[in-house]
CSV table of C-alpha atoms in Angstrom, one decimal:
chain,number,residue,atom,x,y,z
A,1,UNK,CA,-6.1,59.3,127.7
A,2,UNK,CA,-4.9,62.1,130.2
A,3,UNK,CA,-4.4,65.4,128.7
A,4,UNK,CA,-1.3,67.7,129.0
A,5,UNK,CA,-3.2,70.6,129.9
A,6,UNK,CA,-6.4,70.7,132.2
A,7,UNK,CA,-7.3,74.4,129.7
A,8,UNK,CA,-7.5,72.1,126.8
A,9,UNK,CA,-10.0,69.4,128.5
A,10,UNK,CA,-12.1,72.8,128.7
A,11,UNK,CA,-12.1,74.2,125.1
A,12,UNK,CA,-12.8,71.0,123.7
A,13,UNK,CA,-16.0,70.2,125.3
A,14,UNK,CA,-17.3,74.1,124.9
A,15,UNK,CA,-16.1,73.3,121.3
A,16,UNK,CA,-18.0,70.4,121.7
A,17,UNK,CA,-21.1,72.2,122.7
A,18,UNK,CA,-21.3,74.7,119.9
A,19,UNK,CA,-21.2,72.4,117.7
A,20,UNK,CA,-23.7,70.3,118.8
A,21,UNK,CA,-26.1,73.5,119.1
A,22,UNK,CA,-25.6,75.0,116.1
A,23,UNK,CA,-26.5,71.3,114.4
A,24,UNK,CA,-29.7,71.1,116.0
A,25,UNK,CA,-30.5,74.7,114.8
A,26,UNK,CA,-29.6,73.6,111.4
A,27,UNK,CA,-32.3,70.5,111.8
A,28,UNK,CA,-34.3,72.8,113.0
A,29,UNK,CA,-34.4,75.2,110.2
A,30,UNK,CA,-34.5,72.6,107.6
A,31,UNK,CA,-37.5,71.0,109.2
A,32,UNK,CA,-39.2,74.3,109.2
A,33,UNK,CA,-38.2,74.4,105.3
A,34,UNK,CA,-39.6,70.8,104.9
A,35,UNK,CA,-43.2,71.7,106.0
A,36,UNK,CA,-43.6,74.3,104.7
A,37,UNK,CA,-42.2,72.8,101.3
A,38,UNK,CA,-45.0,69.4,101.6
A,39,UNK,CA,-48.0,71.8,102.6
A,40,UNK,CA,-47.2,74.6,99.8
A,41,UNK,CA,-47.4,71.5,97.7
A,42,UNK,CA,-50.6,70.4,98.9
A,43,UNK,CA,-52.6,73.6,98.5
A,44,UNK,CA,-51.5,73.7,95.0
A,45,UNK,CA,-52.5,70.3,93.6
A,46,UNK,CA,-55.9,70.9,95.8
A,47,UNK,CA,-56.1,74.4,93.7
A,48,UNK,CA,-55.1,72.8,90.5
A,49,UNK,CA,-57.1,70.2,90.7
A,50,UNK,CA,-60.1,72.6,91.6
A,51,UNK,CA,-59.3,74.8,89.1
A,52,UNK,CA,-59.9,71.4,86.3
A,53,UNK,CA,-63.1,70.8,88.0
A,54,UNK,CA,-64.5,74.2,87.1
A,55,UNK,CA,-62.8,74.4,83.8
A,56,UNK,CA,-64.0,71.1,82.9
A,57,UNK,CA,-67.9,71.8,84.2
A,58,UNK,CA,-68.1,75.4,82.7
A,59,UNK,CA,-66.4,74.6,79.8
A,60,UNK,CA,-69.1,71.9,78.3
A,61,UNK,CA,-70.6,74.0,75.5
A,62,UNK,CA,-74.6,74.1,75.1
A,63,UNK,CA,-75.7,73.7,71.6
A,64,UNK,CA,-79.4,73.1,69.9
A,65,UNK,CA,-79.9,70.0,68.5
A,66,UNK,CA,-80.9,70.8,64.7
A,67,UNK,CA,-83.6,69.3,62.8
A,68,UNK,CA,-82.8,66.1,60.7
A,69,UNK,CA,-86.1,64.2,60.1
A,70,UNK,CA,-86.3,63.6,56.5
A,71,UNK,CA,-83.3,63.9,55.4
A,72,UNK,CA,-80.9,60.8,54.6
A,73,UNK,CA,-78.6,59.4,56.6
A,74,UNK,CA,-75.7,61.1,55.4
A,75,UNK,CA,-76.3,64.6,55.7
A,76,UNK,CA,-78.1,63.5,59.0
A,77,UNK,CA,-74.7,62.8,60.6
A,78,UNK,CA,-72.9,65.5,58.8
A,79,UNK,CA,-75.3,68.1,60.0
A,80,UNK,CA,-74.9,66.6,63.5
A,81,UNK,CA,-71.4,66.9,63.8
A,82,UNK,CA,-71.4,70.4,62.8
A,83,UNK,CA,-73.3,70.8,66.1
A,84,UNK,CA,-70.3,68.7,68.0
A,85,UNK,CA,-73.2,66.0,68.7
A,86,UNK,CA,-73.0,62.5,67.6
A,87,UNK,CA,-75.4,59.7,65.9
A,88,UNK,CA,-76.5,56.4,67.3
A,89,UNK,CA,-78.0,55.1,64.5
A,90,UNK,CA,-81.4,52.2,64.5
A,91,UNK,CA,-82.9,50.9,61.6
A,92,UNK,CA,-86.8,50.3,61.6
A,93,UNK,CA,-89.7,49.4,58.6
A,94,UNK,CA,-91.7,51.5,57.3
A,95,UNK,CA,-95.0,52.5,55.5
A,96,UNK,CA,-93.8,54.6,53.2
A,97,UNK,CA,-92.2,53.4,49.8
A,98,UNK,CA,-89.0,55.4,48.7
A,99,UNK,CA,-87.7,56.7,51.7
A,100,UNK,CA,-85.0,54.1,52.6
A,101,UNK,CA,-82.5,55.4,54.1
A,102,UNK,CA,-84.0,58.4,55.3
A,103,UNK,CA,-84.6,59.7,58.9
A,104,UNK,CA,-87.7,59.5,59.9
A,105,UNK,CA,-87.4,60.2,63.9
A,106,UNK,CA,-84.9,61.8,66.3
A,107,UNK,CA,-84.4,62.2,69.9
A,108,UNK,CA,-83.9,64.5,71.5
A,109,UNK,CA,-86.0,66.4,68.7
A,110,UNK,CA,-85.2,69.8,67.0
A,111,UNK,CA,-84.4,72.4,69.3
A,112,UNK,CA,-83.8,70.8,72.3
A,113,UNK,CA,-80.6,72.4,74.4
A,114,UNK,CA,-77.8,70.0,75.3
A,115,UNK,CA,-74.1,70.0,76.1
A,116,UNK,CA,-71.8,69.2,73.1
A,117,UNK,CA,-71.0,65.5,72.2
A,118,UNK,CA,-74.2,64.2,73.7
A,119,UNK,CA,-75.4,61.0,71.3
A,120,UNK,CA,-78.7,61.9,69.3
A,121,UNK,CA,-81.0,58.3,68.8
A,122,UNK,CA,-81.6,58.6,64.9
A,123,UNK,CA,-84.0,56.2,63.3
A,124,UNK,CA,-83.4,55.3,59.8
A,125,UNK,CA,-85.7,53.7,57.6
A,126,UNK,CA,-84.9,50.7,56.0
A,127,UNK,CA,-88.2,50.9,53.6
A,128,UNK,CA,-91.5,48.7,53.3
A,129,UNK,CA,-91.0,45.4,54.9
A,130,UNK,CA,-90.1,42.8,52.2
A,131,UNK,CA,-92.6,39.5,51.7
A,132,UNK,CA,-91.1,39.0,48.1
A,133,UNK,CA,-88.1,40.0,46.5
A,134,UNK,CA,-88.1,43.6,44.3
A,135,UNK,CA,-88.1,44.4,40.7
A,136,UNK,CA,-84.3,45.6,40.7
A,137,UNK,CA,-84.6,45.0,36.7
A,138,UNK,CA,-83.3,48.8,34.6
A,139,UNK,CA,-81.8,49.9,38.6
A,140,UNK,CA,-78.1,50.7,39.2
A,141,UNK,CA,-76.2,47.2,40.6
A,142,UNK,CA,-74.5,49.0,43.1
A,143,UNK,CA,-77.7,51.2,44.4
A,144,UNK,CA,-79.6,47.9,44.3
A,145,UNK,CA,-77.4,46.3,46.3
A,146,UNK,CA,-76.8,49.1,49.0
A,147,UNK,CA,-80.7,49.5,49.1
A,148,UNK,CA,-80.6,45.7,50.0
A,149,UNK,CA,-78.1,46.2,52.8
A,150,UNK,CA,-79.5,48.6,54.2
A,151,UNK,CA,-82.6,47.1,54.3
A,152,UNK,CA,-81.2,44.4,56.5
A,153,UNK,CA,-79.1,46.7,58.4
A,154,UNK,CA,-78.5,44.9,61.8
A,155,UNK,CA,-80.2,41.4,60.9
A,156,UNK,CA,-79.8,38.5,59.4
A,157,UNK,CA,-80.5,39.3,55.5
A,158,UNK,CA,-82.9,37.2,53.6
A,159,UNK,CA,-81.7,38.2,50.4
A,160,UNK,CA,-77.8,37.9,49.9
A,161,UNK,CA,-76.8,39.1,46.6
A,162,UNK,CA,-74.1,36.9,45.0
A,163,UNK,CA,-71.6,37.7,42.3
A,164,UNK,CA,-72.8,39.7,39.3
A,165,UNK,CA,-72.8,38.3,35.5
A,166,UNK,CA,-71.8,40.9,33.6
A,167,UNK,CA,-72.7,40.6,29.9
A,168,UNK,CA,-72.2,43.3,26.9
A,169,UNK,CA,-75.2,45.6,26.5
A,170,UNK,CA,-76.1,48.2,25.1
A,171,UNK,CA,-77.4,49.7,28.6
A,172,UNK,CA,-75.2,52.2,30.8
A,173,UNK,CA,-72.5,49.6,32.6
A,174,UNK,CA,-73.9,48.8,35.6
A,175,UNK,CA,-77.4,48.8,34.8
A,176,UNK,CA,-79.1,45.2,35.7
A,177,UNK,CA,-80.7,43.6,32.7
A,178,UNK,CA,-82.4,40.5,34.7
A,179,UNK,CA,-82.3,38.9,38.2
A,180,UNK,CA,-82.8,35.4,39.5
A,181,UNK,CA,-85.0,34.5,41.3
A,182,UNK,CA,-87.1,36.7,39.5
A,183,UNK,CA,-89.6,39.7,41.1
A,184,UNK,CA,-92.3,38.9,43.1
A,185,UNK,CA,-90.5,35.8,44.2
A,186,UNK,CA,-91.7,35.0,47.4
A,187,UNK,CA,-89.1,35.1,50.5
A,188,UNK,CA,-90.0,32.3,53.2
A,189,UNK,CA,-86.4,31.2,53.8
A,190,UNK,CA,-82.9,33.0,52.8
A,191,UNK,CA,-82.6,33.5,49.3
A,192,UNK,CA,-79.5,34.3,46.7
A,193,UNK,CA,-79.9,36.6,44.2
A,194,UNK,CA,-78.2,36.7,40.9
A,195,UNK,CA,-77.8,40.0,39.2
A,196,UNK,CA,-77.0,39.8,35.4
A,197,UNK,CA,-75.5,43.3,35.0
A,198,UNK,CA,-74.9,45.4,31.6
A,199,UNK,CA,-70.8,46.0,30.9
A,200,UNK,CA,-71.6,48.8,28.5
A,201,UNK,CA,-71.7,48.1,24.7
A,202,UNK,CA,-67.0,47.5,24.2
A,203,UNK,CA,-67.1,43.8,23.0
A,204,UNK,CA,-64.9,41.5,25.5
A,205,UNK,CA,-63.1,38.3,24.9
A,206,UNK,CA,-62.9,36.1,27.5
A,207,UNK,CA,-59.3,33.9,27.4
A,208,UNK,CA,-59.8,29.9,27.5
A,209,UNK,CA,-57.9,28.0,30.3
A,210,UNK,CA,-55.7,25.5,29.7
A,211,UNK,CA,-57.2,22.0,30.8
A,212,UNK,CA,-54.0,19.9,30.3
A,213,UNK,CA,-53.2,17.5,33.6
A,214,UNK,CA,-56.0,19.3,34.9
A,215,UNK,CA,-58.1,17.1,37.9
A,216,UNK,CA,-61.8,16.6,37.7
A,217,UNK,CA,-62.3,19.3,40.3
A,218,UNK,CA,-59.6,21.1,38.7
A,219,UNK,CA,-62.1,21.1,35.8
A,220,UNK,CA,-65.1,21.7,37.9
A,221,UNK,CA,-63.4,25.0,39.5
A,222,UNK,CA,-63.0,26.4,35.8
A,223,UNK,CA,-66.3,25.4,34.6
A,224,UNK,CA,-67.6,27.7,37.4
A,225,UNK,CA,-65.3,30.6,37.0
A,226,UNK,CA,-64.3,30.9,33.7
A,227,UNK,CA,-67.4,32.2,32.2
A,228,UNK,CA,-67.6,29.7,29.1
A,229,UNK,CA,-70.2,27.2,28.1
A,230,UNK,CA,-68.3,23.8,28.3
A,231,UNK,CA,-70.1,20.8,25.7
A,232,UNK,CA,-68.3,17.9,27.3
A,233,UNK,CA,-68.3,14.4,25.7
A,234,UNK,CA,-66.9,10.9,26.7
A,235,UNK,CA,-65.2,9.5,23.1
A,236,UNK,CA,-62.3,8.2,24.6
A,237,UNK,CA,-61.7,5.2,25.8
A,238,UNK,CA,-60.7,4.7,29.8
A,239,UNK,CA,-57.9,5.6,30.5
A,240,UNK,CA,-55.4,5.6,33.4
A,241,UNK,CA,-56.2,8.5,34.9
A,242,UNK,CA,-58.7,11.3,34.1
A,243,UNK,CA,-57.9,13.5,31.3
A,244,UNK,CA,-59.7,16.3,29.6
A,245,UNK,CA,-58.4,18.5,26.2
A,246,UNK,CA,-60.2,20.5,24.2
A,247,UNK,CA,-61.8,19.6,20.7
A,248,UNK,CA,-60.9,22.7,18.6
A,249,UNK,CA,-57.7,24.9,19.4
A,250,UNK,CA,-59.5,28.2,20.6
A,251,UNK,CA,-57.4,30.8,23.0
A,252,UNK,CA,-60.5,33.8,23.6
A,253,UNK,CA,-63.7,34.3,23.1
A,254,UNK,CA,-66.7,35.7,23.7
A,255,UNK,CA,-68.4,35.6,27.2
A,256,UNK,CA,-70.5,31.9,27.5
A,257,UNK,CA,-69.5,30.7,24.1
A,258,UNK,CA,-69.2,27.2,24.1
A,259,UNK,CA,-66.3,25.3,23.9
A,260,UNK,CA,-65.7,21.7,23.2
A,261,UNK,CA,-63.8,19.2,25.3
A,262,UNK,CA,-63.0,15.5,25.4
A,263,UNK,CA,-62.6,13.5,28.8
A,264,UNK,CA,-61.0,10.3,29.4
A,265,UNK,CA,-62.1,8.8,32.7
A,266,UNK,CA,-59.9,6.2,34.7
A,267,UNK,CA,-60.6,2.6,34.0
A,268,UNK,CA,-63.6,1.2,35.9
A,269,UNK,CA,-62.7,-1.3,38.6
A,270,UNK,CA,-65.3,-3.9,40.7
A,271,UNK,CA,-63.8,-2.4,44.2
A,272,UNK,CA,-64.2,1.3,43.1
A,273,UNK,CA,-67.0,2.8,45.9
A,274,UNK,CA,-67.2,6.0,43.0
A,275,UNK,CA,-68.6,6.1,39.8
A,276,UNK,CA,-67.6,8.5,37.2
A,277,UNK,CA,-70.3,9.8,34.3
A,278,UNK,CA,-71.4,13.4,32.5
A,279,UNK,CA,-74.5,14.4,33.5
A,280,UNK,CA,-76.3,15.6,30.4
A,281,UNK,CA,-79.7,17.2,30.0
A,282,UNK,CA,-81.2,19.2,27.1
A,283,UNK,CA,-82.8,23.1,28.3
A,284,UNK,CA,-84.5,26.0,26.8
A,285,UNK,CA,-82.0,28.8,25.5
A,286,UNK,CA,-82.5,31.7,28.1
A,287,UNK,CA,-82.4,35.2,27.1
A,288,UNK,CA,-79.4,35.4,30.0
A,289,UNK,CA,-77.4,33.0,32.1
A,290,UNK,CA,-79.2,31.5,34.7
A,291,UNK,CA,-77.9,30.4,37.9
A,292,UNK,CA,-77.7,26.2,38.1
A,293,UNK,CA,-76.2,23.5,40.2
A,294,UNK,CA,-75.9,19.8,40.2
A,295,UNK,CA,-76.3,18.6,43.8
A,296,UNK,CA,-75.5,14.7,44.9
A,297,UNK,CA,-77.1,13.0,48.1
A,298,UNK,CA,-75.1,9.9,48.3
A,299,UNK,CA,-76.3,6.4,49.7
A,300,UNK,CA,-75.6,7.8,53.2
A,301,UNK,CA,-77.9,10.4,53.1
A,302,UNK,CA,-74.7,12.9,52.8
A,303,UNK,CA,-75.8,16.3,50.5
A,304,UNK,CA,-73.4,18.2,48.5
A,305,UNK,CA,-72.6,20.7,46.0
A,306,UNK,CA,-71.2,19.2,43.2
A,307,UNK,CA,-70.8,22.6,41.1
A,308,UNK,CA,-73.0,25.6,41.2
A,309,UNK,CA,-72.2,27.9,38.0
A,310,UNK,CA,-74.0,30.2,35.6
A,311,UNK,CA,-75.3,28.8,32.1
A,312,UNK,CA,-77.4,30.1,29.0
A,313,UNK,CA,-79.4,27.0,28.5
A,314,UNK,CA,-79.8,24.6,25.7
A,315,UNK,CA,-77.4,21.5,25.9
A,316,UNK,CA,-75.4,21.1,29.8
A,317,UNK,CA,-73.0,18.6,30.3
A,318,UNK,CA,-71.5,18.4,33.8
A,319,UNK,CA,-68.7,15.9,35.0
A,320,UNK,CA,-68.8,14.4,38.1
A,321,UNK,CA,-67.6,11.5,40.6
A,322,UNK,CA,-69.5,10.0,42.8
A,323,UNK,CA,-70.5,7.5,45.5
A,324,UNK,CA,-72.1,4.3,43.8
A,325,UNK,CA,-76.1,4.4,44.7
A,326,UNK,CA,-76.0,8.5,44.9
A,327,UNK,CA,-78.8,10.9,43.3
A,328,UNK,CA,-77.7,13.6,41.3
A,329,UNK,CA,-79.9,16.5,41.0
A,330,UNK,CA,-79.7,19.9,38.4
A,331,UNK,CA,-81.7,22.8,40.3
A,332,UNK,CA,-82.0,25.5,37.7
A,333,UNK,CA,-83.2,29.2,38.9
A,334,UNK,CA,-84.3,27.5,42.5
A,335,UNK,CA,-86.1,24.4,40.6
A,336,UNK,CA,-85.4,20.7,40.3
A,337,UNK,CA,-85.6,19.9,36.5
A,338,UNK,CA,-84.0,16.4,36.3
A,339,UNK,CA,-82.9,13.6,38.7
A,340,UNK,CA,-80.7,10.5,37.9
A,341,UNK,CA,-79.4,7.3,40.1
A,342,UNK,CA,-75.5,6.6,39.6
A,343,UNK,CA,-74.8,3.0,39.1
């Protein structure tokens, strides 16, 4: 390209010139800016972080561990946490009787100086080691059974406390009129305790289930729940199916009265592997429902549960189905009381 006039080759390349100066002064500037921009930054996350470091190492308050040997494991931790320190809590037997529950060591021990929300080791006692199970008899249910948790805080328990029978009394509700097994019971393997525990002195009525179309186990299940004494008797002839109905039209009544029922078992066949029956066996009355349960071991050497319930005593009638050539067995209270061979 030639240009007109030689002046204007001239101006634009002094033109030319400024500009290119004055953009490397701006790149210079900004550069300048930019340093000093990253290594401002720098100091103040190394002062701020710093400044944590301190706060977080000064500010860790001392306090004096307080004295809570004796005292139960409640307030223990209360008292602890008032301090800003917390429990670890470990269970161990001891010598003295009563004092379950209680503290009876601590470390770091009273007055020791440490920073806030340290852990202090507490050691609980769980009581005199058990050999045989208690006389919870006139105790509290519920403090009977935390005593027993407790006790086995952190192991396997040997006593495991099943559901409670609750019966009218007239003891405070709550209060545990008899226990199976009973006191002094040796413990050599795990054992399940049965409470039978005062409702208070207001008269209850307990409603009667409806057995129509009901199965065997159907039955079974509401022997064990319902809290009635079932007197079961075979007067009908086989039928097609099992069938159960009551005697005498009753709708509630009291806790373990006994109620009549009829059963109609299918019709026997040569094939069938099972045999149906009522196992019936004649007991003392007992002052209060005891725990039972009939248990089968069948021709294979298979054990099982056929029902496990609570009953008064005096006349028991279970139903059952079983393998042909099977034992069936009442325990009553822990003890074998009759055996029979189903044919």
């Amino acid at each position: 390209m030639k240009l007109k006039n030689p002046l204007e080759f001239f101006k634009s390349k002094k033109t030319l010139r400024v500009f290119i100066e004055k953009q490397a002064e701006t790149i210079e500037s900004s550069g300048k800016v930019l340093i000093i921009t990253v290594v401002g930054s720098i100091i103040l996350m190394f002062a701020a972080a710093i400044a944590i470091f301190f706060a977080n190492v000064q500010g860790e308050e001392k306090v004096m561990v307080p004295d809570v040997t004796g005292k139960n494991i409640y307030t223990g931790l209360f008292e602890l946490e008032q301090k800003e320190l917390y429990g670890k809590i470990q269970f161990r037997d001891s010598e003295n009787e009563g004092d379950e529950g209680k503290i009876i060591a601590q470390d770091p021990v009273e007055g020791s100086i440490v920073k806030a929300y340290r852990r202090v080791t507490l050691t609980v006692s769980r009581g005199l080691a058990l050999d045989s199970i208690p006389d919870y008899t006139g105790s509290n249910y519920n403090d009977a059974v935390n005593k027993i948790d407790l006790h086995y805080a952190g192991e396997v328990p040997l006593i495991k406390v099943k559901k409670p029978v609750y019966l009218t009394s007239e003891n405070n509700a709550g209060t545990i009129l008899a226990q199976y097994p009973e006191a002094g019971t040796t413990i050599i393997d795990p054992v399940d305790l049965t409470f039978i525990v005062s409702a208070g002195n207001e008269k209850q009525l307990v409603s009667v289930p409806s057995l129509e179309g009901k199965t065997l186990d159907q039955l079974l299940t509401i022997m064990k729940d319902s809290k009635l004494v079932f007197d079961l008797t075979n007067t009908y002839t086989y039928g097609k199916k099992f069938k159960v109905e009551y005697s005498d039209n009753v709708e509630r009544a009291a806790p373990y009265s006994r109620v009549k029922a009829d059963i109609s078992f299918k019709a026997k066949n040569e094939k069938d592997t099972t045999s149906c029956g009522i196992f019936t066996i004649q007991l003392p009355e007992y002052p209060f429902p005891v725990p039972m349960k009939l248990e089968c071991l069948d021709s294979d050497g298979i054990e099982s549960v056929i029902i496990e319930f609570n009953h008064p005593g005096k006349l028991v009638t279970i139903p059952y189905e079983v393998k042909k050539g099977s034992t069936v067995s009442l325990v009553v209270n822990g003890e074998t009381l009759k055996k029979e061979v189903v044919q």
